Amino acid sequence: MGKIKEVLCMHHTHLDVGYTHVQPALIQMHLDYLDQVLELCAKTETWPEESRFRWTCETTLPVMKWLEVAEPESVARLQHFLTNGQICIAAQPFHATPLANAEQINQMLQPVKYLRDRFGIRLDTSINHDVNGQPWPMSQLLLDAGIKLHIMGINTHFGGFPLERRYLFRWRTPDNRELLAFNGEIYVLFNWMFKPELNDLDYLREKLEAYVAELENSGYPHDFVFLTATNPPMPDNNAPDHTLAEVIRRWNETGHEVKIRFATSEMLLDRVATVPREAIPVHGGDWTDYWNFGSGSSAKQTRLHRKARQGLAAADLLASLQGTLSPQYRDAAKRAWDQTNLYTEHTWGHAANADSPDRPDVDEAWNHKAHYAYDAAGLTTYLLGKQMEHLAGNPEQSGPPEGVLVFNPTPTAQTHSLYVPKAYWAEGRHLACKRLEFYTQSTDLEDRQAEATYVGEVDLAPFTWKKLPLAGLAAQEAKRSATVTDDSLENARYRLKFDSRTGRILELWDKARNWQLVDTASDWNFFQYVHESIDTLRNPDTRKTFYRDGAWNPDWQARRLGASRLLGCRAEFAPEGAQLILNWEAPGVRSLEQRITLYDHRPGLGFDVLFDKLDTRTPEGLYFAFPLALGTWKAKFDTAGVFVELDDEQLPGASRDWVTVDQTLSVYDGKHGVTLACPDAPLVQPGGFGFGKKRSSIPRNSPPLLLAWPMNNYWETNFPVKQPGLNRFHYELETFETFDPQQALACGHRAARAVQLAAAVTCPAAEQGCLLELEGAGLTLLYVRPAKEPETLLVRLKSVSATGVQARLRFPKRTLGQAWLVDTLDQPLNELVVRADSLTVNAVAGALLNIRVKFRN
C-alpha cells in the first residue's frame, strides 16, 4: 500500500464577481446556492462521516448578503451545520488584487468577528482562489485576525505560482511571525481530473491511481491529498453539485485503499496541524501577483479609485478626530468603503470581454465594475465635503466667505500651492451644498486650478489646518526663482537641459549629489512615451501570443515605438516652478502633452501627461521610460504599507515581470537613487520591459531602465480591450543617496497632492490648529478611522524601521480616557498607559499596530 491514504475533497463555488453573469444577478445566485447547500447537508447528515455532503463558503460576501434576507429557520439550519462541521466559512470577502492597501485588507476581514460571534465558530482559515498572489502584509493581518491557515488555488493562465504546487509552508511575515500556507492545485482540479459528473468509478479509479502514483514518485511528503471541487461545466459561480456526495459514498463503499473524504478548509487545517512544525519549510516574502496588470485596462477608473480612497481617508480622519459621526455619515462611509473594496476584486467584467467587447452583457458587466469606482468617488465627495465644512465651522447658508481653510491629512509636512476658487469671491448668497462640488473626486486638480486664483504657498505640518483671510490673499505671478532659457531649466536643486528641436532630455543634474541621473546613452528619452504592440509578422496569433499551451511565451516579439514627431516645445514659469512642456504626435493617441516641473517648494520633480487615447482593440501597452544613470542596483516597492526588496523579499516564483505599488518604487546603487511616486497608476516594470517574460529574477542590467506602466489591454478574457478618451497621469521623482523608507513614504504623500481646501465663512484673522501628532522615528501612520463606540477611534501604525521603535501619539485639545492595543478585528490585546492627551506605544521591526483610543466627553 502506498503512503497516500486519503484524498480530502473540498466542495465550494468560486466567486468571480461579474465573470460569468452580470454582477447583480450573480450575487443573488450565490444566495440561492447557500439555500441548496442547506438541503444537501440535511439530506446526507446521517451518511457515513467521510461521505456526507460538506461545503466551504469560500468567501464571506455571499454569506453576509444571505444573512440580510434569510428567514430565522434558515439561519438556525446554517447554525446547525456550522456546528456539526458540514459547513465552514473562510475569511476573505472575495478574491482581491494588490490594489487593496492595508486599510482595505483590514476592513475586508471585519466580517470574521461578526460571524464568529454570531455562530460561535472557529473561522480560522482563509482562501484566495484563482488569484496569483497578495501583498505580504496580508500575512500579518490574517494572523492578527486569528487565521491559522491560508489556502491558495492559483490559476496559472497568464500567471504563475511561487515555490511548488501541493506545498505546505510557513509564510514568514514582515514582523517575523509565521502563518501556515498551502499552495494547492488550481481550485477546479478535482473535477477536471476525476470527472465525477460521469458517475464512472472505473474512470475515477484510473485517474486517481495515476495521480497518486505521480505524487508519490515526486517525493510528496504527506499521507493525504487536498483537492477542491466546483461543479462542471461552470468552474466559477456554480451551484453545489447535487450528485458529488453520492459518487464519493459509492467510491468509499468499494473499499479502495485511497479513501475520498468530503472535507472543509478547517478539516485541512486540522490535518496539517498534525505535521511536525519543524518538518514544514519556512519562506518569507511578498507573494507578488501576476494578474493585476489587468488593472491597466481600466486606467481611468483605477486612477479614480485611488483618488477616492485618498479622499475617503481624509474624511475618516476628520470624522474620527472631530467626532462628527451622524447616522448618515456612517451609512455613506460604509457604502463608500464597500464600493472601494469591491473595485479591488479580481474580476473586471465578463469572460467574453476581449472577444466580444460590444456585446450587451459584456458592456453591462463592465459598467457595473466601473460603477464601484464611480460610486465610491461620489460618496467620498459628500463625506469629505461635510467634514471639511465642519472643520471650517461653516453654516449651511451665508454671505461670501471671509477666508479659506487648508488641511493636511497626511503624516508628511507639505508646502501647498494655494489656488483659491474664484467662486469664493462671488457676491451674494453662498450655500454649503453648493460648495460640495469643490470636493468632487472625479474632477482633476488641473481643472480646479483653471477656475481658481493662485495666491502663493502655505506650509502645513502633518495633520494640521490653517485658516487664512481672503482679504490678505491676492493673485500672484508664477515664481521666478528658477532660470528658464530656450534649452534649459534650473533651480536650486536641479538643472535640466533639453534639445528644443527633438524634445530629448540631454541632462538632469542633481546639484546636491553632483550627479547626472539620466542615462543619456539609452535608446529611450527620459520620460519617453513608449507604445508597445505585438510584432504581428513574428507573432500572428496576436492576443494569444503571450501565453500558449499553458505557459508564458517569454520570446514574444514586441514592436516598441516612441513619439513620432515633436509638435511643440516650450519652457515657462508656473506657480509650482519651472516647466518644460512637450507636445507630440505619437502612435496609439490623438494627442499627447507632457510636462516636466522643477518644483520650487518641494524636493522633487513632477511628471505629468495628458493624452487622448484612440479606440485600439489589438494588444498594446503604454509606458513612460526613465533611463537612470545607476550602477549595480537594487529596488524597493511598497505594498499595503510594507517596503519589499525586489527579488530578495519576494517568494521564489512570484512575479518579477511587474509590480503593483501602493505609492512608490525606489531604485538605487551604493551612491545614488531615485524614488518614483505613482499616485495615479500603480503598475511599474523595474529593470526594463518585462511583460510575459516569466523571469525568476530581475536582470541587473546597468544602467537600469525604470518603466511606469499606466495602461495596457493585454489580458485575453475579462478585462476591457478598449479605453478611448482623455487620460491624465501624474508621477513624481525624488533623488537620494541612501534609501530611507520614511523619505519614500514622504515622497508618496507629496505626490498624492492630498491637501484639502475649503471656504471659511468666518475668518476675521489667521488661525491654525493640529488634530494629531506622531512623534518618534520609524513609525508611520497608515490610517485613522471611527470605531463603533461614541468618542472612539482606531489608529493604524506601521513600523518601517529595521529595529524596535517607540512613538508618542498626541491628540491636542482632546482628553484621553483609555487606549488599547487591539488586533485586526478590534479585539483588545492589552491596555496602554495614557497621559492626558497622549499615549506611548512600542513596536517591533515590521509591525502593524492597531490602537483603539477612547476620549472623555
Short mmCIF file of C-alpha atoms in Angstrom, two decimals, residues 250-431:
data_model
loop_
_atom_site.label_atom_id
_atom_site.label_comp_id
_atom_site.label_asym_id
_atom_site.label_seq_id
_atom_site.Cartn_x
_atom_site.Cartn_y
_atom_site.Cartn_z
CA ARG A 250 -20.13 4.83 -3.69
CA TRP A 251 -16.35 5.18 -4.09
CA ASN A 252 -15.71 4.66 -0.39
CA GLU A 253 -18.02 1.65 -0.31
CA THR A 254 -15.79 -0.08 -2.89
CA GLY A 255 -13.06 -0.38 -0.27
CA HIS A 256 -10.37 1.29 -2.38
CA GLU A 257 -7.17 1.74 -0.40
CA VAL A 258 -7.23 5.51 -1.03
CA LYS A 259 -10.35 6.98 0.56
CA ILE A 260 -12.02 10.16 -0.68
CA ARG A 261 -13.22 12.25 2.23
CA PHE A 262 -15.63 15.17 1.86
CA ALA A 263 -13.76 17.92 3.72
CA THR A 264 -13.80 21.60 4.57
CA SER A 265 -10.93 24.05 4.74
CA GLU A 266 -10.94 23.69 8.52
CA MET A 267 -10.53 19.93 8.17
CA LEU A 268 -7.43 20.61 6.08
CA LEU A 269 -6.15 22.81 8.89
CA ASP A 270 -6.75 20.04 11.40
CA ARG A 271 -4.82 17.62 9.19
CA VAL A 272 -1.80 19.87 8.58
CA ALA A 273 -1.72 20.70 12.30
CA THR A 274 -0.55 17.12 12.85
CA VAL A 275 2.54 17.68 10.68
CA PRO A 276 5.54 18.40 12.93
CA ARG A 277 6.29 22.12 12.81
CA GLU A 278 9.95 21.51 12.09
CA ALA A 279 9.02 19.44 9.05
CA ILE A 280 7.29 22.42 7.41
CA PRO A 281 9.69 24.69 5.48
CA VAL A 282 9.75 28.45 6.04
CA HIS A 283 9.63 31.07 3.26
CA GLY A 284 9.34 34.80 3.73
CA GLY A 285 8.49 37.47 1.20
CA ASP A 286 5.88 39.16 -0.89
CA TRP A 287 3.51 36.91 -2.84
CA THR A 288 3.78 39.26 -5.81
CA ASP A 289 0.77 38.94 -8.07
CA TYR A 290 0.88 38.27 -11.83
CA TRP A 291 -2.70 39.16 -12.66
CA ASN A 292 -3.08 42.76 -11.61
CA PHE A 293 -1.60 44.03 -14.88
CA GLY A 294 -5.27 43.90 -15.89
CA SER A 295 -5.95 46.97 -13.78
CA GLY A 296 -4.17 48.90 -16.52
CA SER A 297 -7.04 48.02 -18.84
CA SER A 298 -9.25 50.43 -16.88
CA ALA A 299 -6.63 53.06 -16.13
CA LYS A 300 -9.08 55.94 -15.76
CA GLN A 301 -11.22 54.07 -13.23
CA THR A 302 -8.17 52.77 -11.37
CA ARG A 303 -6.92 56.33 -11.03
CA LEU A 304 -10.33 57.45 -9.76
CA HIS A 305 -10.38 54.56 -7.29
CA ARG A 306 -7.05 55.69 -5.85
CA LYS A 307 -8.16 59.32 -5.65
CA ALA A 308 -11.43 58.39 -3.95
CA ARG A 309 -9.63 56.15 -1.45
CA GLN A 310 -7.37 59.07 -0.56
CA GLY A 311 -10.34 61.42 -0.10
CA LEU A 312 -12.13 58.81 1.98
CA ALA A 313 -9.07 58.54 4.22
CA ALA A 314 -9.11 62.31 4.81
CA ALA A 315 -12.84 62.22 5.57
CA ASP A 316 -12.48 59.33 8.02
CA LEU A 317 -9.61 61.05 9.81
CA LEU A 318 -11.65 64.24 10.23
CA ALA A 319 -14.75 62.37 11.33
CA SER A 320 -12.73 60.46 13.92
CA LEU A 321 -10.98 63.46 15.40
CA GLN A 322 -13.93 65.85 15.20
CA GLY A 323 -16.48 63.33 16.47
CA THR A 324 -18.86 64.24 13.63
CA LEU A 325 -20.48 60.86 13.10
CA SER A 326 -24.12 61.21 12.15
CA PRO A 327 -26.05 58.09 11.09
CA GLN A 328 -25.96 59.46 7.54
CA TYR A 329 -22.16 59.69 7.67
CA ARG A 330 -21.73 56.15 8.97
CA ASP A 331 -24.08 54.72 6.34
CA ALA A 332 -22.46 56.64 3.47
CA ALA A 333 -18.96 55.76 4.70
CA LYS A 334 -19.81 52.06 4.86
CA ARG A 335 -21.20 52.13 1.33
CA ALA A 336 -18.17 54.07 0.08
CA TRP A 337 -15.83 51.50 1.61
CA ASP A 338 -17.85 48.60 0.23
CA GLN A 339 -17.59 50.02 -3.29
CA THR A 340 -13.92 50.97 -2.90
CA ASN A 341 -13.11 47.45 -1.79
CA LEU A 342 -15.19 45.80 -4.50
CA TYR A 343 -13.22 47.67 -7.14
CA THR A 344 -10.12 45.75 -5.99
CA GLU A 345 -11.88 42.39 -6.58
CA HIS A 346 -10.03 40.41 -9.22
CA THR A 347 -12.79 40.28 -11.86
CA TRP A 348 -13.04 43.25 -14.20
CA GLY A 349 -16.04 42.09 -16.15
CA HIS A 350 -17.49 39.39 -18.35
CA ALA A 351 -15.47 36.43 -19.62
CA ALA A 352 -16.14 37.50 -23.22
CA ASN A 353 -14.72 41.00 -22.78
CA ALA A 354 -11.73 40.51 -25.06
CA ASP A 355 -13.52 38.57 -27.79
CA SER A 356 -16.82 40.48 -27.85
CA PRO A 357 -16.30 43.89 -26.24
CA ASP A 358 -19.51 45.34 -27.71
CA ARG A 359 -21.80 42.51 -26.67
CA PRO A 360 -24.61 43.94 -24.47
CA ASP A 361 -23.97 41.72 -21.44
CA VAL A 362 -20.23 42.40 -21.68
CA ASP A 363 -20.91 46.12 -21.72
CA GLU A 364 -23.32 45.78 -18.82
CA ALA A 365 -20.86 43.82 -16.68
CA TRP A 366 -18.08 46.37 -17.33
CA ASN A 367 -20.35 49.25 -16.37
CA HIS A 368 -21.17 47.53 -13.08
CA LYS A 369 -17.45 47.12 -12.40
CA ALA A 370 -16.67 50.74 -13.27
CA HIS A 371 -19.59 51.79 -11.10
CA TYR A 372 -17.72 50.60 -7.99
CA ALA A 373 -15.09 53.29 -8.58
CA TYR A 374 -17.59 56.00 -9.56
CA ASP A 375 -19.98 55.25 -6.71
CA ALA A 376 -17.15 55.32 -4.16
CA ALA A 377 -15.94 58.62 -5.61
CA GLY A 378 -19.40 60.17 -5.45
CA LEU A 379 -19.95 59.13 -1.84
CA THR A 380 -16.49 60.39 -0.93
CA THR A 381 -17.38 63.78 -2.39
CA TYR A 382 -20.23 64.00 0.11
CA LEU A 383 -18.24 62.62 3.07
CA LEU A 384 -15.19 64.80 2.56
CA GLY A 385 -17.25 67.90 1.85
CA LYS A 386 -19.29 67.51 5.04
CA GLN A 387 -16.18 67.02 7.15
CA MET A 388 -14.31 69.97 5.66
CA GLU A 389 -17.34 72.21 6.13
CA HIS A 390 -17.49 71.14 9.77
CA LEU A 391 -13.77 71.78 10.27
CA ALA A 392 -14.27 75.26 8.84
CA GLY A 393 -17.25 75.84 11.14
CA ASN A 394 -19.42 76.87 8.23
CA PRO A 395 -23.19 77.36 8.39
CA GLU A 396 -25.38 75.83 5.69
CA GLN A 397 -26.18 79.30 4.30
CA SER A 398 -24.25 82.56 4.45
CA GLY A 399 -22.87 85.52 2.62
CA PRO A 400 -19.45 85.40 0.91
CA PRO A 401 -16.77 83.58 2.92
CA GLU A 402 -14.18 85.63 4.76
CA GLY A 403 -11.36 83.15 4.32
CA VAL A 404 -10.04 79.85 3.12
CA LEU A 405 -9.24 76.69 5.11
CA VAL A 406 -6.33 74.41 4.16
CA PHE A 407 -5.89 70.97 5.76
CA ASN A 408 -3.03 68.46 5.52
CA PRO A 409 -4.38 64.94 6.22
CA THR A 410 -1.01 63.20 5.75
CA PRO A 411 1.84 62.35 8.14
CA THR A 412 4.22 64.40 5.95
CA ALA A 413 4.85 68.14 6.14
CA GLN A 414 3.52 69.80 2.98
CA THR A 415 4.18 73.06 1.19
CA HIS A 416 0.99 73.60 -0.76
CA SER A 417 0.46 75.83 -3.77
CA LEU A 418 -2.73 77.62 -2.83
CA TYR A 419 -5.32 78.16 -5.53
CA VAL A 420 -8.48 79.86 -4.25
CA PRO A 421 -11.62 79.10 -6.30
CA LYS A 422 -12.87 82.24 -7.97
CA ALA A 423 -16.35 81.37 -6.72
CA TYR A 424 -15.23 82.13 -3.14
CA TRP A 425 -15.05 85.83 -4.07
CA ALA A 426 -18.51 85.92 -5.61
CA GLU A 427 -21.08 88.25 -4.08
CA GLY A 428 -24.46 87.12 -2.85
CA ARG A 429 -25.64 84.02 -1.07
CA HIS A 430 -23.29 81.08 -0.52
CA LEU A 431 -24.54 77.57 0.27
#
